[in-house]
């Protein structure tokens, strides 16, 4: 008899491990199959995010920012230190320790909640059966479940013009492991991952050139915010080349020649290392038997409805494997939703209010619609924009670059979008998420009391600015209609 579960989750990333924990909390007999072996050679939960994504990249972003501050900006605070020395091995060891702490923590949570972690590979068969191949090479087993949650995540996109060799040409995982700072670093792709990893190595002293095929910088971000970001990042020394498509790479004398074409013709640059960051794709290799009945959409994501149900009753798919932004918190909320739906509850993810964050410095964060999106609908709207330069706390901290922007419906005053470039943008944007979840109007924010001095006051002022009521910036008074 096959082992029988209420829920089998395939993949133990933020989507899968959360789904498993929530299902177990709800009293369901749950197993999670995860095949990852970490760089220490041990089985590991936590997926891309905890092992080679969100967490290690943020550890390096924070460490490299501290290095940059000590090198460049503490002097203006009246603190004199000598030229700092980089100990990259310690920086990596710190990052690895955080990763191990968090992935080990997920294993503890599995134990505490009674989730069975099956170390190895899972494959969905027909009839809600799952084939489990243990990582230790043991015999494959057939398991049965009332419900299966597919959560196998995503992997980096490879392009034939820049094939990964895990030495000179690397993907995001390799870019977290350089054992010395490359003198010249090429980054292919100016998306979130390219900008974050490019920033890490630029702060540590690399000369970084980012080559991006598309003319528009961060096309999904509000244009005003993206423009400010481009200006700031270029000022920081990131050499961002837009409208430049990589056409080939060649390894010569231990370096990489990268050919690219832009409107002016063909060019070539030589780098010590190249990071390929041209996006991620859903990971479906060997996940589905041909008769599983689960279908893919036109972009090779597993097809799901708004509740993450696939075409097969009892089979769900979540996270990077399905449509929507490839973000850990989106995967997490889908994990919670499917566990609760399986338990008979009526949970929904509000896809309108999923924040996006780019952990550059300053950070960029947003929720809801950009001004260009709202404009394209033809509906009347209003905006309020206030710079951090008008904020006492930001000035005191030496973090006055950037702005907060609201886009609101002209008639109803409902907040349609909030966009931030500036200090703690990842934290500030959450105020917009809360407001929008509650269907707030700009007036609701205008009438709230914000602590002084705080960065959040710029959120308040930007809401006030929507109706020409900001106090700390001069706004031209709107003529009464
Ligand atoms: P994953 O985290 O990819 O987990 C899927 C797991 O399933 C993997 O561990 C894999 O080994 C396992 N698996 C696959 N197939 C099988 C199988 N057949 N059997 C058993 N196991 C299987 N997102 C953010 O929100 N914020 C960030 O700051 C952020 N930074 C990032 C930085 C980098 C460098 C990268 C690469 C990504 C970043 N992301 C970030 C994206 C984030 O990592 C993903 O959105 C998130 O991990 C998706 O979660 P998931 O559970 O869908 O899949
Ligand atoms: P994202 O999907 O946000 O991770 O961003 C990946 C970026 O890589 C996109 O902006 C793509 O336009 C860019 N890109 C893809 N292929 C190439 C290429 N051959 N040369 C330069 N940029 C590319």
PDB file of C-alpha atoms in Angstrom, residues 45 64 90 122 131 144 157 165 172 219 228 234 259-260 262 270 282 296 303 309 368 376 396 410 416 422 436 443 477:
ATOM      1  CA  UNK A  45      14.843  23.374   2.855  1.00  0.00           C
ATOM      2  CA  UNK A  64      28.761  45.695   0.975  1.00  0.00           C
ATOM      3  CA  UNK A  90      34.464  36.596   6.438  1.00  0.00           C
ATOM      4  CA  UNK A 122       9.013  14.208  -6.356  1.00  0.00           C
ATOM      5  CA  UNK A 131       6.683   9.189  -7.212  1.00  0.00           C
ATOM      6  CA  UNK A 144      -0.766   8.813  -2.544  1.00  0.00           C
ATOM      7  CA  UNK A 157      17.197  31.587 -17.879  1.00  0.00           C
ATOM      8  CA  UNK A 165      30.665  28.058 -17.233  1.00  0.00           C
ATOM      9  CA  UNK A 172      22.971  34.664  -9.849  1.00  0.00           C
ATOM     10  CA  UNK A 219       9.835  49.215 -17.559  1.00  0.00           C
ATOM     11  CA  UNK A 228      15.395  58.843 -10.692  1.00  0.00           C
ATOM     12  CA  UNK A 234      24.741  55.959 -12.796  1.00  0.00           C
ATOM     13  CA  UNK A 259      29.926  41.528 -27.844  1.00  0.00           C
ATOM     14  CA  UNK A 260      26.792  43.631 -27.891  1.00  0.00           C
ATOM     15  CA  UNK A 262      23.051  48.954 -29.848  1.00  0.00           C
ATOM     16  CA  UNK A 270      36.360  42.741 -21.804  1.00  0.00           C
ATOM     17  CA  UNK A 282       9.459  27.987 -14.182  1.00  0.00           C
ATOM     18  CA  UNK A 296       1.152  24.493 -18.932  1.00  0.00           C
ATOM     19  CA  UNK A 303      -1.721  26.815 -15.662  1.00  0.00           C
ATOM     20  CA  UNK A 309      -5.945  25.176  -8.790  1.00  0.00           C
ATOM     21  CA  UNK A 368      -0.472  48.909  -7.086  1.00  0.00           C
ATOM     22  CA  UNK A 376      -3.334  54.256 -20.206  1.00  0.00           C
ATOM     23  CA  UNK A 396      19.718  63.759   9.693  1.00  0.00           C
ATOM     24  CA  UNK A 410      -9.496  61.585  -9.274  1.00  0.00           C
ATOM     25  CA  UNK A 416      -4.299  53.207  -6.864  1.00  0.00           C
ATOM     26  CA  UNK A 422      14.575  56.230  -1.050  1.00  0.00           C
ATOM     27  CA  UNK A 436      -4.783  49.773  -0.242  1.00  0.00           C
ATOM     28  CA  UNK A 443      -7.667  61.601   2.490  1.00  0.00           C
ATOM     29  CA  UNK A 477      -1.932  76.076  -5.810  1.00  0.00           C
TER      30      UNK A 477
END
